[in-house]
PDB file of C-alpha atoms and ligand atoms in Angstrom:
ATOM      1  CA  MET A 143      -0.146   0.367  -0.160  1.00 97.00           C
ATOM      2  CA  LYS A 144       1.359   3.208  -0.507  1.00 98.00           C
ATOM      3  CA  LEU A 145       0.266   6.993   0.631  1.00 98.00           C
ATOM      4  CA  ILE A 146       0.099   9.511  -2.318  1.00 98.00           C
ATOM      5  CA  LEU A 147       0.549  13.322  -1.385  1.00 98.00           C
ATOM      6  CA  ALA A 148      -0.217  15.290  -3.391  1.00 98.00           C
ATOM      7  CA  ILE A 149      -0.176  19.895  -3.732  1.00 98.00           C
ATOM      8  CA  VAL A 150      -2.336  21.323  -6.184  1.00 98.00           C
ATOM      9  CA  ASN A 151      -3.583  24.701  -7.184  1.00 96.00           C
ATOM     10  CA  ASN A 152      -6.585  25.774  -4.737  1.00 96.00           C
ATOM     11  CA  ASP A 153      -8.534  26.650  -8.168  1.00 95.00           C
ATOM     12  CA  ASP A 154      -8.428  22.425  -9.542  1.00 97.00           C
ATOM     13  CA  ALA A 155      -9.233  21.216  -6.128  1.00 97.00           C
ATOM     14  CA  PRO A 156     -12.329  20.729  -6.644  1.00 97.00           C
ATOM     15  CA  ILE A 157     -12.312  18.942 -10.057  1.00 98.00           C
ATOM     16  CA  VAL A 158      -8.995  16.671  -8.683  1.00 98.00           C
ATOM     17  CA  THR A 159     -11.713  15.803  -6.104  1.00 98.00           C
ATOM     18  CA  THR A 160     -14.733  15.305  -8.278  1.00 98.00           C
ATOM     19  CA  GLN A 161     -12.435  13.312 -10.322  1.00 98.00           C
ATOM     20  CA  LEU A 162     -11.120  10.967  -7.876  1.00 98.00           C
ATOM     21  CA  THR A 163     -14.411  10.141  -5.885  1.00 98.00           C
ATOM     22  CA  LYS A 164     -15.494   9.597  -9.442  1.00 98.00           C
ATOM     23  CA  ALA A 165     -12.908   7.021 -10.070  1.00 98.00           C
ATOM     24  CA  GLY A 166     -13.646   5.232  -6.299  1.00 98.00           C
ATOM     25  CA  PHE A 167     -10.779   6.622  -4.332  1.00 98.00           C
ATOM     26  CA  ASN A 168     -11.138   7.442  -0.916  1.00 97.00           C
ATOM     27  CA  THR A 169      -9.002  10.756  -0.359  1.00 98.00           C
ATOM     28  CA  THR A 170      -8.799  13.762   1.932  1.00 98.00           C
ATOM     29  CA  LYS A 171      -8.208  17.166   1.580  1.00 98.00           C
ATOM     30  CA  VAL A 172      -6.283  19.703   3.717  1.00 98.00           C
ATOM     31  CA  ALA A 173      -5.345  23.556   3.550  1.00 98.00           C
ATOM     32  CA  SER A 174      -2.366  23.727   2.723  1.00 98.00           C
ATOM     33  CA  THR A 175       0.058  27.139   2.176  1.00 97.00           C
ATOM     34  CA  GLY A 176       2.703  27.243   0.117  1.00 96.00           C
ATOM     35  CA  GLY A 177       6.435  28.274   1.433  1.00 95.00           C
ATOM     36  CA  PHE A 178       7.556  30.507  -1.348  1.00 94.00           C
ATOM     37  CA  LEU A 179       4.636  31.935  -2.670  1.00 93.00           C
ATOM     38  CA  MET A 180       2.597  31.707   0.669  1.00 93.00           C
ATOM     39  CA  SER A 181      -0.642  31.552  -0.914  1.00 92.00           C
ATOM     40  CA  GLY A 182      -3.228  28.652  -0.152  1.00 95.00           C
ATOM     41  CA  ASN A 183      -2.751  25.420  -2.033  1.00 97.00           C
ATOM     42  CA  THR A 184      -4.848  21.729  -1.700  1.00 98.00           C
ATOM     43  CA  THR A 185      -2.782  18.932  -0.042  1.00 98.00           C
ATOM     44  CA  PHE A 186      -4.336  15.305  -1.364  1.00 98.00           C
ATOM     45  CA  ILE A 187      -3.732  12.108   1.077  1.00 98.00           C
ATOM     46  CA  THR A 188      -4.945   9.389  -0.708  1.00 98.00           C
ATOM     47  CA  GLY A 189      -3.845   5.623   0.480  1.00 98.00           C
ATOM     48  CA  VAL A 190      -4.264   3.272  -2.085  1.00 98.00           C
ATOM     49  CA  ASP A 191      -2.817  -0.465  -3.250  1.00 97.00           C
ATOM     50  CA  ASP A 192       0.271   0.112  -5.318  1.00 98.00           C
ATOM     51  CA  ASP A 193      -1.453  -1.399  -8.813  1.00 98.00           C
ATOM     52  CA  LYS A 194      -3.640   2.224  -8.242  1.00 98.00           C
ATOM     53  CA  VAL A 195      -0.326   4.413  -7.681  1.00 98.00           C
ATOM     54  CA  ASP A 196      -0.263   5.233 -11.309  1.00 98.00           C
ATOM     55  CA  SER A 197      -4.202   6.092 -11.521  1.00 98.00           C
ATOM     56  CA  VAL A 198      -4.580   8.499  -8.880  1.00 98.00           C
ATOM     57  CA  ILE A 199      -0.993  10.127 -10.552  1.00 98.00           C
ATOM     58  CA  ASP A 200      -2.893  10.264 -14.041  1.00 98.00           C
ATOM     59  CA  ILE A 201      -5.783  11.650 -12.512  1.00 98.00           C
ATOM     60  CA  ILE A 202      -4.338  14.518 -10.454  1.00 98.00           C
ATOM     61  CA  SER A 203      -1.911  15.706 -13.936  1.00 97.00           C
ATOM     62  CA  ARG A 204      -4.475  15.383 -15.818  1.00 97.00           C
ATOM     63  CA  PHE A 205      -6.915  17.815 -13.319  1.00 97.00           C
ATOM     64  CA  SER A 206      -3.899  19.989 -11.944  1.00 97.00           C
ATOM     65  CA  LYS A 207      -2.944  22.741 -14.577  1.00 94.00           C
ATOM     66  CA  LYS A 208       0.258  24.850 -14.697  1.00 95.00           C
ATOM     67  CA  ARG A 209      -0.067  28.471 -14.397  1.00 93.00           C
ATOM     68  CA  MET A 210       1.604  31.356 -13.889  1.00 94.00           C
ATOM     69  CA  GLN A 211       1.375  33.977 -10.301  1.00 91.00           C
ATOM     70  CA  PRO A 212       2.547  36.648  -9.667  1.00 91.00           C
ATOM     71  CA  SER A 213       5.435  36.649  -6.857  1.00 91.00           C
ATOM     72  CA  VAL A 214       6.239  39.488  -5.113  1.00 86.00           C
ATOM     73  CA  ALA A 215       9.356  40.474  -3.391  1.00 80.00           C
ATOM     74  CA  GLY A 216      11.340  42.854  -1.397  1.00 77.00           C
ATOM     75  CA  ILE A 217      13.735  44.570  -2.157  1.00 78.00           C
ATOM     76  CA  GLN A 218      16.439  46.276   0.049  1.00 77.00           C
ATOM     77  CA  HIS A 219      18.620  49.167  -0.829  1.00 76.00           C
ATOM     78  CA  HIS A 220      21.508  50.402   0.988  1.00 77.00           C
ATOM     79  CA  THR A 221      22.953  53.607   0.092  1.00 76.00           C
ATOM     80  CA  MET A 222      26.505  55.252   0.686  1.00 75.00           C
ATOM     81  CA  SER A 223      24.524  57.645   3.226  1.00 77.00           C
ATOM     82  CA  GLY A 224      23.677  54.678   5.245  1.00 77.00           C
ATOM     83  CA  ILE A 225      20.303  54.956   4.296  1.00 73.00           C
ATOM     84  CA  ASN A 226      18.045  52.046   3.287  1.00 78.00           C
ATOM     85  CA  THR A 227      15.178  52.251   0.717  1.00 75.00           C
ATOM     86  CA  GLN A 228      12.758  49.288  -0.237  1.00 78.00           C
ATOM     87  CA  HIS A 229      10.583  48.696  -3.132  1.00 81.00           C
ATOM     88  CA  THR A 230       8.498  45.709  -4.029  1.00 83.00           C
ATOM     89  CA  GLN A 231       8.892  43.895  -7.227  1.00 85.00           C
ATOM     90  CA  VAL A 232       6.356  41.330  -8.569  1.00 87.00           C
ATOM     91  CA  THR A 233       7.414  38.907 -11.048  1.00 90.00           C
ATOM     92  CA  GLU A 234       5.894  35.495 -11.975  1.00 93.00           C
ATOM     93  CA  VAL A 235       6.386  32.203 -11.450  1.00 94.00           C
ATOM     94  CA  LEU A 236       5.238  28.654 -13.118  1.00 95.00           C
ATOM     95  CA  VAL A 237       3.302  26.999 -10.723  1.00 94.00           C
ATOM     96  CA  GLY A 238       2.310  23.213 -10.631  1.00 87.00           C
ATOM     97  CA  GLY A 239       0.620  21.030 -12.044  1.00 92.00           C
ATOM     98  CA  GLY A 240       0.440  18.781  -8.905  1.00 95.00           C
ATOM     99  CA  THR A 241       3.657  18.600  -7.042  1.00 98.00           C
ATOM    100  CA  ILE A 242       3.109  14.613  -5.979  1.00 98.00           C
ATOM    101  CA  PHE A 243       5.001  12.300  -3.397  1.00 98.00           C
ATOM    102  CA  VAL A 244       4.902   8.257  -2.735  1.00 98.00           C
ATOM    103  CA  LEU A 245       5.227   7.075   0.405  1.00 98.00           C
ATOM    104  CA  ASN A 246       5.858   3.405   1.852  1.00 98.00           C
ATOM    105  CA  ILE A 247       3.019   2.432   3.935  1.00 98.00           C
ATOM    106  CA  GLU A 248       4.015   0.001   6.549  1.00 97.00           C
ATOM    107  CA  ARG A 249       0.770  -0.338   8.069  1.00 97.00           C
ATOM    108  CA  PHE A 250      -3.174   0.322   7.554  1.00 96.00           C
ATOM    109  CA  GLU A 251      -5.389   0.114   9.838  1.00 96.00           C
ATOM    110  CA  HIS A 252      -9.163   1.500   9.450  1.00 94.00           C
ATOM    111  CA  VAL A 253     -11.031   1.108  12.452  1.00 96.00           C
TER     112      VAL A 253
HETATM  113  P1  2BA B 554       5.268  27.304  -3.103  1.00 82.37           P
HETATM  114  O1  2BA B 554       6.206  26.957  -2.231  1.00 82.37           O
HETATM  115  O2  2BA B 554       4.223  28.882  -2.968  1.00 82.37           O
HETATM  116  O3  2BA B 554       5.765  27.334  -4.627  1.00 82.37           O
HETATM  117  C1  2BA B 554       4.676  28.112  -5.731  1.00 82.37           C
HETATM  118  C2  2BA B 554       5.860  28.394  -7.071  1.00 82.37           C
HETATM  119  O4  2BA B 554       7.190  28.903  -6.044  1.00 82.37           O
HETATM  120  C3  2BA B 554       6.509  26.939  -7.331  1.00 82.37           C
HETATM  121  O5  2BA B 554       5.470  26.011  -7.902  1.00 82.37           O
HETATM  122  C4  2BA B 554       7.667  27.088  -7.614  1.00 82.37           C
HETATM  123  O6  2BA B 554       7.880  27.689  -9.322  1.00 82.37           O
HETATM  124  C5  2BA B 554       8.785  28.450  -7.546  1.00 82.37           C
HETATM  125  N1  2BA B 554       9.796  28.546  -6.264  1.00 82.37           N
HETATM  126  C6  2BA B 554       9.236  28.047  -5.236  1.00 82.37           C
HETATM  127  N2  2BA B 554      10.286  27.871  -4.599  1.00 82.37           N
HETATM  128  C7  2BA B 554      11.331  28.750  -5.173  1.00 82.37           C
HETATM  129  C8  2BA B 554      12.428  28.770  -4.792  1.00 82.37           C
HETATM  130  N3  2BA B 554      13.092  28.806  -3.724  1.00 82.37           N
HETATM  131  N4  2BA B 554      12.863  29.952  -5.404  1.00 82.37           N
HETATM  132  C9  2BA B 554      12.368  30.279  -6.794  1.00 82.37           C
HETATM  133  N5  2BA B 554      11.159  29.942  -6.791  1.00 82.37           N
HETATM  134  C10 2BA B 554      10.608  29.244  -6.357  1.00 82.37           C
HETATM  135  P2  2BA B 554       6.141  24.673  -8.207  1.00 82.37           P
HETATM  136  O7  2BA B 554       7.088  23.640  -8.021  1.00 82.37           O
HETATM  137  O8  2BA B 554       4.912  23.879  -9.003  1.00 82.37           O
HETATM  138  O9  2BA B 554       5.249  24.398  -6.267  1.00 82.37           O
HETATM  139  C11 2BA B 554       3.455  24.380  -6.025  1.00 82.37           C
HETATM  140  C12 2BA B 554       3.600  24.134  -4.611  1.00 82.37           C
HETATM  141  O10 2BA B 554       4.247  22.811  -4.408  1.00 82.37           O
HETATM  142  C13 2BA B 554       4.984  24.893  -4.047  1.00 82.37           C
HETATM  143  O11 2BA B 554       4.256  26.095  -3.398  1.00 82.37           O
HETATM  144  C14 2BA B 554       4.953  24.120  -2.546  1.00 82.37           C
HETATM  145  O12 2BA B 554       3.548  24.358  -1.154  1.00 82.37           O
HETATM  146  C15 2BA B 554       4.782  22.826  -3.271  1.00 82.37           C
HETATM  147  N6  2BA B 554       5.616  21.944  -2.836  1.00 82.37           N
HETATM  148  C16 2BA B 554       6.781  21.987  -4.331  1.00 82.37           C
HETATM  149  N7  2BA B 554       8.165  21.037  -4.038  1.00 82.37           N
HETATM  150  C17 2BA B 554       7.793  20.610  -2.928  1.00 82.37           C
HETATM  151  C18 2BA B 554       8.549  19.991  -1.925  1.00 82.37           C
HETATM  152  N8  2BA B 554      10.061  19.458  -2.866  1.00 82.37           N
HETATM  153  N9  2BA B 554       8.346  19.887  -0.559  1.00 82.37           N
HETATM  154  C19 2BA B 554       7.195  20.200  -0.339  1.00 82.37           C
HETATM  155  N10 2BA B 554       6.606  20.951  -0.805  1.00 82.37           N
HETATM  156  C20 2BA B 554       5.987  21.476  -2.548  1.00 82.37           C
END
């Protein structure tokens, strides 16, 4: 048995949930926050038999889109006179589709 942790964009979370459920997979959604953009995303926790891992990854891949998202950085300027100024710079980063981890499960109990 494997545990699949999949981080997907919040905008794709509803369709990924629908499709996983439709295909018969039990999944749990956890609200999460990306460390870089510090914006919300969704982590799916899905436990499956080994032979079903590829089906889950396939569903997540098909319904998680890549997209550009703004990334805001604070830029500090140090002048010769010692006065520090700061301005923000907005760039864009490519996010997703999904970031997927597959872990071995030592033991599973559903009591
Ligand atoms: P964030 O950490 O908010 O990252 C959003 C996007 O920013 C990333 O997209 C990547 O394109 C960019 N990025 C992340 N760290 C960066 C850095 N140090 N310098 C420059 N650009 C950076 P994705 O790679 O598609 O990741 C989407 C989300 O998946 C991440 O949101 C994070 O929540 C999660 N994630 C990605 N890789 C991970 C990993 N190795 N471990 C745990 N979570 C991960």
